[in-house]
């Protein structure tokens, strides 16, 4: 099976812009989670989608949003970008729960 | 943030020696614990997991120990190899809070040849 894929792999944006990141889960996986990874804060859980519904949410502001499509593919959107949003954004998929997640390679976002 | 990794601790180990990576978790009610390995330029990769009703679990060259009394988790890697060089994260899942997942700050392991 192909692994979790994320596009784009690298992205440069400026403050105030918005960005949409995409994640294609492993075939058959219905749960997709998003994480932010920074040197200062480490790995932080953003949210989890399961069958097109947000099932879990971390402690991030409303500028961070996501959605999941019927084919389980997921997108994450960040509006009004701030310098502090520069990070590696990781997507992980699992058949059903957070216990068996497979991570993608991430999208590295740089906000200037 | 929920997981602070401001100063990533580093463990330097000689090839062939055993490695022990430690993690202090935050929630005494967490149900499930996972160790991940993250190599440069890649996403985290599952290594081994353990449920809260266990205190030890073994895999291939790896052993996880759970001490609920002091909220401590450790990962032991036997006969460390150069390919083990990576950052290792522990994670805890608290199911009663809707499967709340929290990562530890991570430890960098450097294997010396």
Coordinates of C-alpha atoms in Angstrom, one line a residue:
Chain A
X1 CA 0.0 0.0 0.0
X2 CA 1.1 3.5 -0.7
X3 CA 1.9 5.6 2.4
X4 CA 0.4 8.8 3.6
X5 CA 1.2 11.6 1.1
X6 CA 1.2 15.3 1.7
X7 CA 1.3 18.2 -0.7
X8 CA 3.0 20.5 -1.1
X9 CA 6.2 19.4 0.7
X10 CA 7.4 23.0 1.0
X11 CA 5.6 26.3 1.0
X12 CA 6.6 29.9 1.6
X13 CA 3.9 32.4 2.4
X14 CA 3.8 36.0 3.8
X15 CA 2.0 37.2 6.9
X16 CA -1.7 37.7 6.5
X17 CA -2.1 35.2 3.7
X18 CA -3.9 31.9 4.0
X19 CA -2.7 28.4 3.1
X20 CA -4.3 25.1 2.4
X21 CA -2.4 21.8 2.9
X22 CA -3.5 18.5 1.6
X23 CA -3.2 15.0 2.9
X24 CA -4.0 11.7 1.2
X25 CA -4.3 8.9 3.8
X26 CA -3.5 5.2 3.3
X27 CA -6.2 3.5 1.3
X28 CA -8.9 2.2 3.6
X29 CA -8.0 4.5 6.5
X30 CA -10.8 6.6 7.7
X31 CA -9.1 8.7 10.4
X32 CA -6.9 11.6 9.5
X33 CA -5.1 13.7 12.1
X34 CA -3.0 16.9 11.8
X35 CA -0.1 18.0 13.9
X36 CA 2.1 21.0 14.1
X37 CA 5.8 20.5 14.8
X38 CA 8.1 23.4 15.8
X39 CA 11.5 23.4 17.6
X40 CA 10.0 25.5 20.4
X41 CA 6.7 23.7 21.0
X42 CA 7.5 20.2 19.7
X43 CA 4.7 18.1 18.3
X44 CA 1.2 19.4 19.0
X45 CA -2.1 17.9 18.0
X46 CA -4.3 20.1 15.8
X47 CA -7.4 18.0 15.1
X48 CA -8.7 14.6 13.9
X49 CA -11.3 13.8 11.3
X50 CA -13.1 10.6 11.0
X51 CA -15.7 9.9 8.3
X52 CA -15.8 13.6 7.3
X53 CA -16.5 14.8 10.9
X54 CA -14.1 16.4 13.3
X55 CA -13.8 14.0 16.1
X56 CA -11.0 15.6 18.2
X57 CA -9.5 19.0 18.5
X58 CA -6.4 20.4 20.1
X59 CA -5.8 23.8 21.6
X60 CA -5.3 25.9 18.5
X61 CA -7.0 29.1 17.5
X62 CA -9.9 29.2 15.0
X63 CA -7.5 30.3 12.2
X64 CA -6.6 26.6 12.0
X65 CA -9.4 24.6 10.4
X66 CA -9.7 21.4 8.4
X67 CA -12.1 19.2 6.6
X68 CA -12.3 15.6 5.3
X69 CA -13.8 14.5 2.0
X70 CA -15.8 11.4 1.3
X71 CA -12.7 9.6 0.0
X72 CA -11.0 10.3 3.4
X73 CA -8.6 12.9 1.9
X74 CA -8.2 15.8 4.2
X75 CA -7.2 19.5 3.9
X76 CA -6.0 21.8 6.5
X77 CA -6.4 25.6 6.2
X78 CA -4.6 28.3 8.1
X79 CA -6.0 31.8 7.6
X80 CA -4.3 35.1 8.4
X81 CA -0.9 33.6 8.7
X82 CA 1.5 34.7 11.5
X83 CA 5.3 34.3 11.7
X84 CA 4.8 31.8 14.5
X85 CA 2.8 29.5 12.1
X86 CA 6.1 28.5 10.5
X87 CA 6.4 24.8 11.2
X88 CA 6.3 21.3 9.8
X89 CA 2.7 20.2 9.5
X90 CA 2.3 16.5 9.7
X91 CA -0.7 14.4 8.7
X92 CA -1.3 10.9 10.0
X93 CA -3.9 8.4 9.0
X94 CA -5.2 5.3 10.8
X95 CA -8.0 2.7 10.2
X96 CA -10.1 4.0 13.0
X97 CA -8.2 5.4 16.1
X98 CA -5.2 7.4 17.1
X99 CA -3.5 4.4 18.5
X100 CA -2.4 3.1 15.1
X101 CA -1.3 6.1 13.1
X102 CA 0.9 6.3 10.1
X103 CA 2.5 9.7 9.4
X104 CA 3.2 11.4 6.2
X105 CA 6.5 13.3 5.5
X106 CA 5.0 16.6 6.3
X107 CA 4.6 20.0 4.7
X108 CA 7.2 22.5 5.8
X109 CA 5.6 26.0 5.9
X110 CA 7.7 29.1 6.2
X111 CA 5.9 32.4 6.9
X112 CA 7.8 35.6 6.1
Chain B
X1 CA 1.7 24.5 24.2
X2 CA 1.0 21.0 25.4
X3 CA 4.5 19.7 24.5
X4 CA 7.5 21.8 25.1
X5 CA 10.7 20.8 23.1
X6 CA 12.7 24.0 23.7
X7 CA 15.9 22.1 24.6
X8 CA 15.9 18.7 22.9
X9 CA 18.0 16.4 25.1
X10 CA 20.6 14.3 23.3
X11 CA 21.7 10.8 24.0
X12 CA 25.0 9.9 22.5
X13 CA 25.6 6.1 22.4
X14 CA 28.3 3.8 21.1
X15 CA 27.2 1.5 18.3
X16 CA 26.4 -1.9 19.8
X17 CA 25.6 -0.5 23.3
X18 CA 22.1 -0.4 24.7
X19 CA 20.2 2.8 24.7
X20 CA 17.6 4.0 27.3
X21 CA 15.3 6.9 26.4
X22 CA 13.1 8.3 29.1
X23 CA 9.9 10.2 29.1
X24 CA 7.8 11.8 31.9
X25 CA 4.2 11.9 30.9
X26 CA 1.6 14.3 32.2
X27 CA -1.7 12.5 32.9
X28 CA -1.9 9.8 35.4
X29 CA -5.2 8.7 33.8
X30 CA -3.7 8.2 30.3
X31 CA -4.7 4.8 28.9
X32 CA -2.2 4.2 26.2
X33 CA 1.4 5.1 25.4
X34 CA 3.3 5.0 22.1
X35 CA 6.9 5.5 21.2
X36 CA 7.7 7.1 17.8
X37 CA 11.0 7.5 15.9
X38 CA 11.5 10.5 13.6
X39 CA 14.4 10.5 11.2
X40 CA 15.5 13.7 9.5
X41 CA 13.1 14.8 6.8
X42 CA 10.5 12.2 7.7
X43 CA 7.4 11.9 9.7
X44 CA 7.3 10.0 13.0
X45 CA 7.3 6.3 12.7
X46 CA 5.6 3.9 15.2
X47 CA 8.0 1.8 17.2
X48 CA 6.1 0.2 20.0
X49 CA 3.1 0.8 22.3
X50 CA 1.9 -0.2 25.7
X51 CA -1.4 0.0 27.5
X52 CA -1.8 1.4 31.0
X53 CA -2.6 -2.0 32.5
X54 CA 0.8 -3.3 31.5
X55 CA 4.3 -2.4 32.8
X56 CA 6.5 -3.9 30.2
X57 CA 6.3 -4.8 26.5
X58 CA 8.9 -6.2 24.2
X59 CA 9.4 -5.9 20.5
X60 CA 12.2 -6.5 18.1
X61 CA 15.3 -5.0 19.8
X62 CA 13.0 -2.6 21.8
X63 CA 11.4 -2.8 25.2
X64 CA 9.0 -0.2 26.7
X65 CA 8.7 0.1 30.4
X66 CA 5.8 1.9 32.1
X67 CA 6.0 3.1 35.7
X68 CA 2.6 4.6 36.5
X69 CA 3.6 5.4 40.1
X70 CA 6.0 8.1 38.9
X71 CA 4.4 8.7 35.5
X72 CA 7.5 7.5 33.7
X73 CA 7.9 5.7 30.4
X74 CA 11.2 4.4 29.0
X75 CA 12.3 2.9 25.7
X76 CA 15.2 0.5 25.7
X77 CA 17.0 -0.2 22.4
X78 CA 19.3 -3.2 22.4
X79 CA 22.5 -3.3 20.4
X80 CA 22.0 0.2 19.0
X81 CA 22.8 0.6 15.3
X82 CA 23.6 3.7 13.2
X83 CA 20.1 3.5 11.7
X84 CA 18.7 4.1 15.2
X85 CA 20.0 7.7 15.1
X86 CA 16.8 9.8 15.2
X87 CA 14.6 11.8 17.5
X88 CA 12.4 9.7 19.7
X89 CA 9.0 10.8 21.0
X90 CA 6.7 9.3 23.5
X91 CA 3.0 10.0 23.3
X92 CA 0.1 9.4 25.6
X93 CA -3.6 9.0 24.8
X94 CA -6.3 9.8 27.3
X95 CA -9.5 8.3 26.0
X96 CA -11.9 9.8 28.5
X97 CA -11.1 13.2 27.1
X98 CA -12.1 12.1 23.6
X99 CA -8.8 10.3 22.8
X100 CA -6.7 13.4 23.7
X101 CA -3.2 12.8 22.3
X102 CA -0.2 14.5 23.8
X103 CA 3.4 14.2 22.7
X104 CA 6.5 14.5 24.9
X105 CA 9.3 16.8 23.9
X106 CA 11.6 14.3 22.2
X107 CA 15.1 13.0 22.7
X108 CA 17.7 13.0 20.0
X109 CA 19.8 9.8 19.8
X110 CA 23.2 9.9 18.1
X111 CA 24.9 6.6 17.5
X112 CA 28.7 6.8 17.3
X113 CA 30.4 4.2 15.1

